CSV table of C-alpha atoms and ligand atoms in Angstrom, one decimal:
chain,number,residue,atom,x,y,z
Q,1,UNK,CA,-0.9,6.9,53.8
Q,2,UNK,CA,-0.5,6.5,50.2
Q,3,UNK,CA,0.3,3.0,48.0
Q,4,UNK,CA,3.0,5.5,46.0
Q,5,UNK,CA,4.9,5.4,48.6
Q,6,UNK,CA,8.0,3.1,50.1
Q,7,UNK,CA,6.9,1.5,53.7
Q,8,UNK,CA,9.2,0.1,56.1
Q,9,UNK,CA,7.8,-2.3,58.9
Q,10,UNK,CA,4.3,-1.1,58.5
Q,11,UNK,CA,5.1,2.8,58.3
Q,12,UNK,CA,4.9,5.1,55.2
Q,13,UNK,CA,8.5,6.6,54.5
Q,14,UNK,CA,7.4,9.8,53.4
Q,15,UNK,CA,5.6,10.5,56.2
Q,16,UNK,CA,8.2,9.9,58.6
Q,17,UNK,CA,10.3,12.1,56.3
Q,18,UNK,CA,7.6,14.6,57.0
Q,19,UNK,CA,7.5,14.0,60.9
Q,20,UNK,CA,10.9,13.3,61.8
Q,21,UNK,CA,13.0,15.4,58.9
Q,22,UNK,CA,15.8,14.2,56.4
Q,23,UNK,CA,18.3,12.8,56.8
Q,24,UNK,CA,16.7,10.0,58.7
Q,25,UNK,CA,17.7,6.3,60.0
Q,26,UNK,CA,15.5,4.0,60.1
Q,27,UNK,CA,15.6,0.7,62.3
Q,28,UNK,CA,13.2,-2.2,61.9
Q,29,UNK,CA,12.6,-3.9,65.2
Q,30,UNK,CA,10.5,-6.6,63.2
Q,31,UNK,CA,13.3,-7.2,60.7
Q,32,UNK,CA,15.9,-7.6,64.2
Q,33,UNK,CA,13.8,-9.8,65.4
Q,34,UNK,CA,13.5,-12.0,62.2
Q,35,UNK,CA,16.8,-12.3,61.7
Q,36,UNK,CA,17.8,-12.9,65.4
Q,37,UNK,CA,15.3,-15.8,65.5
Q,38,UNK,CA,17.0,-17.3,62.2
Q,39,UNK,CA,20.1,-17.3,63.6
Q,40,UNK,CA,19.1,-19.1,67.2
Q,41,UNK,CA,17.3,-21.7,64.5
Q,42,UNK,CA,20.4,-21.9,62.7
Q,43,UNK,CA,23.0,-21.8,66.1
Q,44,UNK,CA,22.5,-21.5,69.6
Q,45,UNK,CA,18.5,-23.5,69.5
Q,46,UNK,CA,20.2,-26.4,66.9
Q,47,UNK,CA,23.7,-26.4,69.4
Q,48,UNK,CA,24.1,-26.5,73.1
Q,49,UNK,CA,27.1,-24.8,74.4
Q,50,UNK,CA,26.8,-21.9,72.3
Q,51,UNK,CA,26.4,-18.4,72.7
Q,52,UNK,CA,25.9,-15.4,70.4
Q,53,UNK,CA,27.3,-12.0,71.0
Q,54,UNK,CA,25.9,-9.1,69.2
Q,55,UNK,CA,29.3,-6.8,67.6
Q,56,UNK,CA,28.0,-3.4,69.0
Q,57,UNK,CA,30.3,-1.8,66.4
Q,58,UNK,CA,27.7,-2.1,63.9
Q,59,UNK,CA,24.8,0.1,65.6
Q,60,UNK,CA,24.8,1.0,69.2
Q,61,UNK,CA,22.8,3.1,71.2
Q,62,UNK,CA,21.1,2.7,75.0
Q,63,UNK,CA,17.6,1.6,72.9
Q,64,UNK,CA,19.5,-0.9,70.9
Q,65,UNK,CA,21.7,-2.5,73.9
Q,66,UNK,CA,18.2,-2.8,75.4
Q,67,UNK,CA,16.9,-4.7,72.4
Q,68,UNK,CA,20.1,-6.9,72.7
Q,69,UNK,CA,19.1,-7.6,76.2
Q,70,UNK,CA,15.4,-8.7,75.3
Q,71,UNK,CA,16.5,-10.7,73.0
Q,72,UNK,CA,19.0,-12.3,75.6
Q,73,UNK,CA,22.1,-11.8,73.8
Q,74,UNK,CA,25.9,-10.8,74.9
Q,75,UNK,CA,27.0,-8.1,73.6
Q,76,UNK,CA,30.4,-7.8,72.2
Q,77,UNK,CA,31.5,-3.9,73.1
Q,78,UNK,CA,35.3,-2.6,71.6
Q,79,UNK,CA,36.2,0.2,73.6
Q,80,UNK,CA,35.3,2.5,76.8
Q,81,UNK,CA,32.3,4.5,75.0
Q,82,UNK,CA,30.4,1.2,73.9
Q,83,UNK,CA,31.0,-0.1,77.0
Q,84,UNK,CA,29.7,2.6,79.1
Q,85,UNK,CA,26.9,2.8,76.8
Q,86,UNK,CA,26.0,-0.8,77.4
Q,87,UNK,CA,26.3,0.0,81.2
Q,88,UNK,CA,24.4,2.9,81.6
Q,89,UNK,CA,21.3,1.2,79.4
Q,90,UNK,CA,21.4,-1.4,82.4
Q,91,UNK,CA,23.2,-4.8,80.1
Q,92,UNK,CA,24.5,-7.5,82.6
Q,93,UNK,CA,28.2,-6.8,82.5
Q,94,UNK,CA,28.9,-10.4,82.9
Q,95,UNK,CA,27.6,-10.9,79.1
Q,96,UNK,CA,29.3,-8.1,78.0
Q,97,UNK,CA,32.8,-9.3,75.9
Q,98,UNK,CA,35.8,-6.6,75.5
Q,99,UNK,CA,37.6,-6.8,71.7
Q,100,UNK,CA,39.9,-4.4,70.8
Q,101,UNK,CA,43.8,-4.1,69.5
Q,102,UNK,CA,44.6,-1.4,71.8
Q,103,UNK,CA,42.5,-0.9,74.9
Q,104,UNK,CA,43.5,1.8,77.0
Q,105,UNK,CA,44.3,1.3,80.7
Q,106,UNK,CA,41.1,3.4,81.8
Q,107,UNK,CA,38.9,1.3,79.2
Q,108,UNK,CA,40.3,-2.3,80.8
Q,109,UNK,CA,39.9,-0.9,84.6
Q,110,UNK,CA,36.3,0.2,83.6
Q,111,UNK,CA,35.6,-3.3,82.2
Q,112,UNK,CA,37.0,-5.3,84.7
Q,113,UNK,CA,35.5,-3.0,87.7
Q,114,UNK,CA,32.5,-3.9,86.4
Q,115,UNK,CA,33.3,-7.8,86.4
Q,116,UNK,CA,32.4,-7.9,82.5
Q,117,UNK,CA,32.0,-11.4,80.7
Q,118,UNK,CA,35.1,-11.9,78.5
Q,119,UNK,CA,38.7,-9.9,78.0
Q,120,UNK,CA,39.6,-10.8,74.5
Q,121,UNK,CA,43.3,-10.1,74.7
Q,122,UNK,CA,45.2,-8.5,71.6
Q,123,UNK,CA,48.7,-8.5,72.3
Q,124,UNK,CA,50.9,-9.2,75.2
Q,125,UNK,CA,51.6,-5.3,76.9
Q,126,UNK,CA,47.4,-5.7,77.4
Q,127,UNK,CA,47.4,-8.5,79.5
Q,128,UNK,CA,50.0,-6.8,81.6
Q,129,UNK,CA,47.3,-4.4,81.9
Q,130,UNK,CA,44.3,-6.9,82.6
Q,131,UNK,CA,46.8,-8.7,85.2
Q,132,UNK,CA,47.2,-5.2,87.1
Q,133,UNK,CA,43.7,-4.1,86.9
Q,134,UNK,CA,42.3,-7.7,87.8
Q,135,UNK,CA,44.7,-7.7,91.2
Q,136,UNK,CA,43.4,-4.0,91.7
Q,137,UNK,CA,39.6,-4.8,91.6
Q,138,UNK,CA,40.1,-8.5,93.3
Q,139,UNK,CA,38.4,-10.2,89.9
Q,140,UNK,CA,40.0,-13.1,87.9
Q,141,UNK,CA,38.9,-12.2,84.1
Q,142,UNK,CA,38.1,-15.1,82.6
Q,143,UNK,CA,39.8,-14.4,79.3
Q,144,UNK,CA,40.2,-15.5,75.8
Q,145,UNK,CA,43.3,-14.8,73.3
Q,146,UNK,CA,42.6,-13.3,69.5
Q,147,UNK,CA,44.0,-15.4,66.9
Q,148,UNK,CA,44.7,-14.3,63.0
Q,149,UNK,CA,44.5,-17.2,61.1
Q,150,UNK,CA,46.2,-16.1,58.3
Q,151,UNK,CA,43.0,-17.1,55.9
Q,152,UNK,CA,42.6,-14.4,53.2
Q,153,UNK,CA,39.1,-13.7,53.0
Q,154,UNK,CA,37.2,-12.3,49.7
Q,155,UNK,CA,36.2,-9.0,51.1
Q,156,UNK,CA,37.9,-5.4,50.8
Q,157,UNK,CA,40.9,-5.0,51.9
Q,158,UNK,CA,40.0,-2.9,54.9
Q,159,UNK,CA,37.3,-5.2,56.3
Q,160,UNK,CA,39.4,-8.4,56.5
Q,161,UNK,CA,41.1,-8.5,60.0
Q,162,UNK,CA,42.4,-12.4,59.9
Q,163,UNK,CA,45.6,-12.6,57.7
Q,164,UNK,CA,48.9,-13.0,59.1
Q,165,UNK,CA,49.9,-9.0,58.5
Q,166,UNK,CA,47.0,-7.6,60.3
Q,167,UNK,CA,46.9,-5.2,63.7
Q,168,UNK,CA,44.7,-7.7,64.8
Q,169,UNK,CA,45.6,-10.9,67.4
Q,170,UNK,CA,48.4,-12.5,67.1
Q,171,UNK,CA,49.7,-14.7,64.3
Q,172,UNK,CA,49.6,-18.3,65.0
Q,173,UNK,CA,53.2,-18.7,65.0
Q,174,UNK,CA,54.2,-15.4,66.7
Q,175,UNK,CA,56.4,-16.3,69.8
Q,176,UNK,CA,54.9,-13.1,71.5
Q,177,UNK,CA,51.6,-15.4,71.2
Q,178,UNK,CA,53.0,-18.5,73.2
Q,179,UNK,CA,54.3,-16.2,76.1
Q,180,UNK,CA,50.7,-14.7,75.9
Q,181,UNK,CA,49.3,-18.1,76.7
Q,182,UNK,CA,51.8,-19.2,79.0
Q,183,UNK,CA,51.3,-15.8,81.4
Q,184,UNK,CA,47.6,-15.9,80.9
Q,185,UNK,CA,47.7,-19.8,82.4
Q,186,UNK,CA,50.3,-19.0,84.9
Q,187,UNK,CA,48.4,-15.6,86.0
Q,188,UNK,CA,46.0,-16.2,89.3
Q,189,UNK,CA,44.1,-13.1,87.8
Q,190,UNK,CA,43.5,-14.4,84.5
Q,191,UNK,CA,41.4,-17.6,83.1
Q,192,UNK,CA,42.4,-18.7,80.2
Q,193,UNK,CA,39.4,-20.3,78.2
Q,194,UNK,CA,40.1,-20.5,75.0
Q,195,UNK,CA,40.6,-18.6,71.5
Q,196,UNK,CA,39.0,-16.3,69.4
Q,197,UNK,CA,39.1,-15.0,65.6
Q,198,UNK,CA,37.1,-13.3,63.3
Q,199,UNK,CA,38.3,-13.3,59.8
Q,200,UNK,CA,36.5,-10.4,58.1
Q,201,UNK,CA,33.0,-8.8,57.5
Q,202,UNK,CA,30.5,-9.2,54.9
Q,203,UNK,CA,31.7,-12.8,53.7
Q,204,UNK,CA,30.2,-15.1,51.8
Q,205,UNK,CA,31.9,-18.1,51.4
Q,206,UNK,CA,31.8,-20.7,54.0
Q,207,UNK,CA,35.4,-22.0,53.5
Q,208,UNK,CA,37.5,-19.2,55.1
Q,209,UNK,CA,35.9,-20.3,58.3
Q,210,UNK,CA,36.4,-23.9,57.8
Q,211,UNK,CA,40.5,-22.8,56.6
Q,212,UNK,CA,40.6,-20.7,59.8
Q,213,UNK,CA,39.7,-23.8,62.1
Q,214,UNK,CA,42.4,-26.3,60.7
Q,215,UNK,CA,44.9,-23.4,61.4
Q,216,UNK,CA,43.3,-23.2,65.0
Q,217,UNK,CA,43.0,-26.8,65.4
Q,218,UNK,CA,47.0,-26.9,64.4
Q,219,UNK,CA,47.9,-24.4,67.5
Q,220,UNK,CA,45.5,-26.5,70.1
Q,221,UNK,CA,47.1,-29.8,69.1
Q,222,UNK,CA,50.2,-28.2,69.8
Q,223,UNK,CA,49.0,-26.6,73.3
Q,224,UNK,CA,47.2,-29.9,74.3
Q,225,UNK,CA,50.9,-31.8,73.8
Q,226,UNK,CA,53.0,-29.3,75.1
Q,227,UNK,CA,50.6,-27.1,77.5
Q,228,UNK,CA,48.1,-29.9,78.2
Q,229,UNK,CA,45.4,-27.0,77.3
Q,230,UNK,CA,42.2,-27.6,76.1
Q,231,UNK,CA,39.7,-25.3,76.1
Q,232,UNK,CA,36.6,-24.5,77.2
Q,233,UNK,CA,35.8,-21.8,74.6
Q,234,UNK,CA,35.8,-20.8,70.7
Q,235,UNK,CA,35.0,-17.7,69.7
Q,236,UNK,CA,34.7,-18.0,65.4
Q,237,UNK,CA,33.6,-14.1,65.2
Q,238,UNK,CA,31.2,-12.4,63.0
Q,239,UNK,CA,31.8,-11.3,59.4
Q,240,UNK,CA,28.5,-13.2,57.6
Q,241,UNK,CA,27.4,-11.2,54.2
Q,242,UNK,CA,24.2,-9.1,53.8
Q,243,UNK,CA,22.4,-8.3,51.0
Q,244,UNK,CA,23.0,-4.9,49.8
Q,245,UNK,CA,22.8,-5.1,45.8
Q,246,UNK,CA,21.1,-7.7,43.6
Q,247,UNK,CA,24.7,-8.4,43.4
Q,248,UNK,CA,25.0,-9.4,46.8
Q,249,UNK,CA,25.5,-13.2,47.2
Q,250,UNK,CA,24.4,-13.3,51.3
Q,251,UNK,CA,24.1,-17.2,52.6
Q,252,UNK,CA,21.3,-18.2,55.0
Q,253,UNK,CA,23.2,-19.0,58.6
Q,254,UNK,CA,23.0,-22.3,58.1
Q,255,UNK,CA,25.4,-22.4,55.4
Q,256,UNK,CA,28.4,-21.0,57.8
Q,257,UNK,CA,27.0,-22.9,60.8
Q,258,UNK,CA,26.3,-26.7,59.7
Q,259,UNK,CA,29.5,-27.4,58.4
Q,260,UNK,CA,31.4,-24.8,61.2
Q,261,UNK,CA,29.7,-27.4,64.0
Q,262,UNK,CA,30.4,-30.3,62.4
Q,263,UNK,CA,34.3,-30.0,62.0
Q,264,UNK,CA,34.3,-28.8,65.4
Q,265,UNK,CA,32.9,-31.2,67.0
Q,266,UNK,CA,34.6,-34.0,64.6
Q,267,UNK,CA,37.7,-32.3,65.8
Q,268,UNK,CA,36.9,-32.4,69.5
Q,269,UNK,CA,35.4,-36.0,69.1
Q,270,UNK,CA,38.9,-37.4,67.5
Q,271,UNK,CA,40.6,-35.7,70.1
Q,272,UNK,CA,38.3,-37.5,72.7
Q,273,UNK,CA,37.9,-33.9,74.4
Q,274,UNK,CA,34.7,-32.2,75.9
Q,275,UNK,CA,33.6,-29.5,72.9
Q,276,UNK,CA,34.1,-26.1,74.1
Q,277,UNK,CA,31.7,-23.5,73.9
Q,278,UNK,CA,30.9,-22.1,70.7
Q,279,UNK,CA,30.5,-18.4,70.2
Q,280,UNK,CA,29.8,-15.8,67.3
Q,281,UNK,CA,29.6,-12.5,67.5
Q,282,UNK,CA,27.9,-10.9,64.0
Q,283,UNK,CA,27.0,-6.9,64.0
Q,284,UNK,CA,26.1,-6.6,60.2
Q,285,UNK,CA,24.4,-9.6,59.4
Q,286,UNK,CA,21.6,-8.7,62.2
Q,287,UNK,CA,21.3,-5.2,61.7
Q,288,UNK,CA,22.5,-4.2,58.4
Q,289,UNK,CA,19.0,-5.2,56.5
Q,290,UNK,CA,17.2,-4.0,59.5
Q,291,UNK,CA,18.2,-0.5,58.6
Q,292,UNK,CA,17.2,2.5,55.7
Q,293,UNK,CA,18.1,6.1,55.5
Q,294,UNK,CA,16.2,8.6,53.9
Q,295,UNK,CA,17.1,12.1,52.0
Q,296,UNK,CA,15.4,14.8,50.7
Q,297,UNK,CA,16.5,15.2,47.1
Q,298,UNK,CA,17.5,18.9,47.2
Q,299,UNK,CA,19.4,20.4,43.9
Q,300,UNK,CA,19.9,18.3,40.4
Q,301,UNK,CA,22.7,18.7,38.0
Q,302,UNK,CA,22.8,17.4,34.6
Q,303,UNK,CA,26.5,17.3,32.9
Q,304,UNK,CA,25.3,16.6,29.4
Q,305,UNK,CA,26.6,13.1,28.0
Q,306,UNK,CA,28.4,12.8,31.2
Q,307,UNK,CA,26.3,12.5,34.5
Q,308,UNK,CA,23.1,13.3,36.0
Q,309,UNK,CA,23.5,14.2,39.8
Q,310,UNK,CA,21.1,13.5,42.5
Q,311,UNK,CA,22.6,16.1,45.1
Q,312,UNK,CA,20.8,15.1,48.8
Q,313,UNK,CA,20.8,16.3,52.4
Q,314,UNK,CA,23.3,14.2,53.8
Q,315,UNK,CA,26.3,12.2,52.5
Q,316,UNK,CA,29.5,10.4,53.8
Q,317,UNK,CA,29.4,12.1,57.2
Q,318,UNK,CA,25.9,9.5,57.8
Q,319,UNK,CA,27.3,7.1,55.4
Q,320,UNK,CA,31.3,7.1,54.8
Q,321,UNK,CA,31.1,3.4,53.6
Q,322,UNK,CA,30.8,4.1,50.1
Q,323,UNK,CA,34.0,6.9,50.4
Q,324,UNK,CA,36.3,4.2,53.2
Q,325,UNK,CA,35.5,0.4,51.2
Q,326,UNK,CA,33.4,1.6,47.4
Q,327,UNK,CA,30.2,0.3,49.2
Q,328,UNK,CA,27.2,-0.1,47.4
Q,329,UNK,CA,23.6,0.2,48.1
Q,330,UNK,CA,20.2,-0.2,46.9
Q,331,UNK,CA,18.3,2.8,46.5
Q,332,UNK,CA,14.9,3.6,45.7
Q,333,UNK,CA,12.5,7.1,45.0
Q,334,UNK,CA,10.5,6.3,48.5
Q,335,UNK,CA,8.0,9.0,47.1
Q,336,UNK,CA,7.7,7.4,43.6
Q,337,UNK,CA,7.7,4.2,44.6
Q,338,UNK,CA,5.1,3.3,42.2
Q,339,UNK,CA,7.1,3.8,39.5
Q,340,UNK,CA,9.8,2.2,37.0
Q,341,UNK,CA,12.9,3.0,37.4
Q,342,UNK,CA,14.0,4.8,33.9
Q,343,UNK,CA,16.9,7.3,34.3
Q,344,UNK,CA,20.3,7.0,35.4
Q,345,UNK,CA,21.5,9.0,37.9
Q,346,UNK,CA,24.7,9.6,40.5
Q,347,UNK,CA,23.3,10.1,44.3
Q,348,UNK,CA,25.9,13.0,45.9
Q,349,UNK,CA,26.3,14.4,49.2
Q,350,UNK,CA,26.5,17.8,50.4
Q,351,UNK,CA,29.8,17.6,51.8
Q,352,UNK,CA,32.9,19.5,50.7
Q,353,UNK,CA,34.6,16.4,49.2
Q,354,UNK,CA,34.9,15.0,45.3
Q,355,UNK,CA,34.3,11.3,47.1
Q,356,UNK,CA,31.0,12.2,48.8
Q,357,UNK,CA,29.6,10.4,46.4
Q,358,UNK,CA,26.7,8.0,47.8
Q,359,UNK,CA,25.4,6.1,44.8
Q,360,UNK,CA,27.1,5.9,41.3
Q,361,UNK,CA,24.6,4.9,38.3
Q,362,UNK,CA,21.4,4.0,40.0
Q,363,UNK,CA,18.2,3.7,38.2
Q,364,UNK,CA,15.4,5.5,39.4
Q,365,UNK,CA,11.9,7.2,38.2
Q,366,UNK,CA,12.0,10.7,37.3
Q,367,UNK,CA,13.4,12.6,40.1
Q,368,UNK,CA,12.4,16.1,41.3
Q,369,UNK,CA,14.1,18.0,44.6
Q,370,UNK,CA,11.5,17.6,47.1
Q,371,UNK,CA,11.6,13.5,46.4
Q,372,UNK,CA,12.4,11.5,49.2
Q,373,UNK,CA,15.2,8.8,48.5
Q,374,UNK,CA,15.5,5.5,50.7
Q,375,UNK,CA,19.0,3.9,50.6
Q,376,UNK,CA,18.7,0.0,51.6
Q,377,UNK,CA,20.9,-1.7,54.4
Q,378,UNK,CA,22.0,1.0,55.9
Q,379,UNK,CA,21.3,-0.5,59.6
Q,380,UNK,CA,24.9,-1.4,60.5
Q,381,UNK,CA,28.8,0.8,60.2
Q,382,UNK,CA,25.9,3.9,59.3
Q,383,UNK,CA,24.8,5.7,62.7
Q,384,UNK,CA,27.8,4.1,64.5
Q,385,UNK,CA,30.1,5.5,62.1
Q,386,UNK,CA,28.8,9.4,61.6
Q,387,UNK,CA,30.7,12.6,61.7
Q,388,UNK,CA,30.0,15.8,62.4
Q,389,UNK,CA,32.6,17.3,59.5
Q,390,UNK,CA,31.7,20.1,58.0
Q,391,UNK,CA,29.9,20.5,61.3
Q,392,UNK,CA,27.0,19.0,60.2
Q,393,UNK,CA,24.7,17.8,62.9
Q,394,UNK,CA,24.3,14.1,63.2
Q,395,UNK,CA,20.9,12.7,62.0
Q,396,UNK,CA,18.1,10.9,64.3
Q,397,UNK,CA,17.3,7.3,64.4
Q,398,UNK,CA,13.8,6.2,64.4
Q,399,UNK,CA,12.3,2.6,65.5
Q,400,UNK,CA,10.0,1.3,63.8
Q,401,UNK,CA,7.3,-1.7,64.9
Q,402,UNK,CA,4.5,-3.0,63.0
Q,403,UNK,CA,3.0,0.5,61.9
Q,404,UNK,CA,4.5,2.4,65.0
Q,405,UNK,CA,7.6,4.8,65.3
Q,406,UNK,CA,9.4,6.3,67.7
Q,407,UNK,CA,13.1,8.1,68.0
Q,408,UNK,CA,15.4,5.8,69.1
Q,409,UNK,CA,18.0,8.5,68.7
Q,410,UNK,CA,18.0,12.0,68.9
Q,411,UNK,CA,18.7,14.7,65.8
Q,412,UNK,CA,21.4,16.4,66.7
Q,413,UNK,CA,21.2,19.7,67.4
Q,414,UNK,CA,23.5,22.9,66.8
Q,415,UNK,CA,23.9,23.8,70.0
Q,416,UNK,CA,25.0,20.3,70.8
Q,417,UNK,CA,27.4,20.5,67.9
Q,418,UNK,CA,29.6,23.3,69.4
Q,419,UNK,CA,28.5,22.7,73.4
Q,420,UNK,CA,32.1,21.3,73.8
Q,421,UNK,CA,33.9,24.4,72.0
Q,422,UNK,CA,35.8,26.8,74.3
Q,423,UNK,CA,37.3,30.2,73.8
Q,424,UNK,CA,40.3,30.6,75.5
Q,425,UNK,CA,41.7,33.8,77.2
Q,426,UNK,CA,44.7,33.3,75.1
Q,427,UNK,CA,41.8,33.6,71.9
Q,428,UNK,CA,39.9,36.4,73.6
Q,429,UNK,CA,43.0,38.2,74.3
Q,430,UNK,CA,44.2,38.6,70.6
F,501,PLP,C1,36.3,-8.8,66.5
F,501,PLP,C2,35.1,-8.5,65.7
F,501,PLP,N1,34.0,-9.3,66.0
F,501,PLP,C3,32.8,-9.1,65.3
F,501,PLP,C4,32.7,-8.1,64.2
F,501,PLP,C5,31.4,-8.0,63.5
F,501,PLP,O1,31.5,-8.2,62.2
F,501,PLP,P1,30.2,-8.2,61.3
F,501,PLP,O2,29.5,-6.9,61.6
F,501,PLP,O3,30.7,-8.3,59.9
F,501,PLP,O4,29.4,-9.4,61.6
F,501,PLP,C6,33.9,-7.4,63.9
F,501,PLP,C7,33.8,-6.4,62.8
F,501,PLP,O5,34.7,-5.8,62.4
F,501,PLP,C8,35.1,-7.6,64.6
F,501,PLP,O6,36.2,-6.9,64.4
């Protein structure tokens, strides 16, 4: 133990750099826990009706869908792996929800086999699907329908998913989204409950929720005059900011919620209609800050008058954020902790690409190979988005609690890398 170092829910960085190697992800149950608990305060303990669905896309593995369960979450899954991920670590399929834009056949029968919570349908060739496999299995899906507002949201371009020219949902005034609704309330197989959207990810301005809802409230004035629909459920997504930079601008929950609830239930009031169940689903904004990755600072390059380079032991195949949406993050010399951060430097990757670039301009102390760096909020789209290019073996995930550690995910090993590789007569032949 040493006070030079970085610590991370009661554990010295550098020593779990030691134990564990580099690269490493870290996973703060204590900081999961804190931020679950602020949004029950701010949500489902302030609201009845509500529910909140954790967006397994952000980080998902058996340990973590078991941490979901303790905390007595749903669990919102988008495709066949998470699912069966969620399954096999024992989750109550009946609080699992299914997003997606194109869910296979095998993915829906696998889902609805299982009886899961919630089909959020994407267009109308899946609910053909969902009819089929509902008859097949004997189980009506209770189901909701994903809306795109149309709202632009202040967020890069690839993480907003609710404007009108998205692959996501159906436009509001799409006439493929009225026959959806009409088959899904015909269908003995199906129960329509309501809608869902989610707008985009890492926002922070309350308004592009509040936009999305008059544009939702427009479509269920319609459906209530010409469907006489009301429904029973709301699903307003995830999407709420973290803080990754001192430039960050992240809102307490409170901030989306109070003034989400309150047009809600004005709206349902005026309408003189029971308020439907309420539902988020957030990934990033209960994981993200949860989460660190460490690297062992191997070589250093100066470019004189240009650049000094930080080169480390991993890069975008553990972190392709920075390369896919110019993320930035916080980072830190977990060894040198101690000390002020003088020199300017550009953290690189190892990988065979001019973009594996990690970190542009960070301050740090004096850095040496050997040092250990710590990258901040790296809990969510990290692990669940890794590669093995360059056949590079996917890093381990560690937990951490109060002082205490253990793997929550295996290192990758390189046996594992290339256990699915086959050489085929027609190879050995040659
Ligand atoms: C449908 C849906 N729900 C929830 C989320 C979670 O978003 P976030 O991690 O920003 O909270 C996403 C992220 O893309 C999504 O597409």
């Amino acid at each position: 133990m040493s006070e030079k170092h970085l610590f991370f829910d009661g554990c010295d960085t550098v020593a779990l750099a030691q134990k564990y190697g580099t690269p490493l992800y870290l996973v703060s149950l204590s900081d999961i826990e804190e931020k679950v608990r602020q949004l029950k305060d701010a949500f489902t303990e302030r609201y009845e009706n509500t529910r909140i669905a954790y967006a397994g896309k952000a980080f998902l593995t058996k340990g973590m869908v078991r941490i979901i369960d303790r905390l007595d979450l749903c669990l919102d899954v988008v495709s066949g792996g998470e699912l069966d991920c969620a399954l096999q670590a024992g989750f109550p399929p009946e609080r699992i929800e299914f997003n997606g834009n194109n869910k296979l056949p095998w993915e829906i029968d696998l889902a609805i086999k299982n009886g899961v919570g919630r089909m959020i349908i994407d267009g109308f060739h899946e609910l053909d699907l969902i009819i089929e496999s509902a008859k097949r299995h004997g189980y009506t899906v209770p189901v909701l329908i994903r809306l795109t507002p149309g709202v632009s949201a202040d967020s890069h371009d690839y993480i907003v998913t609710g404007k009108k020219d998205s692959k996501f949902g159906f436009p509001i005034d799409s006439p493929a989204l009225f026959e959806t609704i009409e088959r899904a309330m015909d269908s003995e197989w199906t129960n329509l409950l309501g809608f869902h959207f989610h707008i985009g990810s890492q926002l922070e301005d309350n308004k592009v929720y509040l936009d999305s809802l008059d544009i939702v409230f427009d479509l269920l004035r319609k459906l209530r005059k010409e469907k006489n629909f009301a429904p029973k459920e709301l699903n307003i997504g995830g999407g709420f900011g973290i803080r990754y930079t001192e430039e960050s601008n992240p809102k307490p929950f409170d901030y989306f919620f109070t003034p989400v609830m309150e047009k809600i239930e004005n709206f349902f009031q005026q309408e003189k209609l029971p308020r439907p169940h309420v539902v988020t689903e957030p990934g990033r904004s209960l994981i993200g800050e949860a989460g660190r990755t460490l690297y062992t600072v191997g070589s250093m390059k100066e470019i004189p008058g240009l650049r000094h380079y930080v080169l480390i032991d991993g890069g975008m195949n553990d972190n392709i954020r920075p390369a896919l949406y110019q993320a930035k993050y916080h980072v830190v010399n977990a060894s040198k902790f101690d000390e002020e951060p003088s020199e300017l430097y550009t953290i690189a990757g190892k990988i065979c690409e001019s973009g594996d670039i990690l970190a542009k301009d960070v301050l740090l102390p004096p850095t040496k190979p050997g040092d250990i760096l710590a990258f901040y909020s790296t809990g969510a789209y990290n692990h669940s988005m890794a590669s093995n290019y360059n056949k590079i073996p996917i890093p381990a995930v560690v937990l951490l609690y109060q002082g205490k550690d253990e793997l929550l995910v295996k290192r990758q090993n390189l046996e594992e890398l290339h256990q699915n590789d086959l050489i085929p007569k027609l190879v050995q032949e040659l």
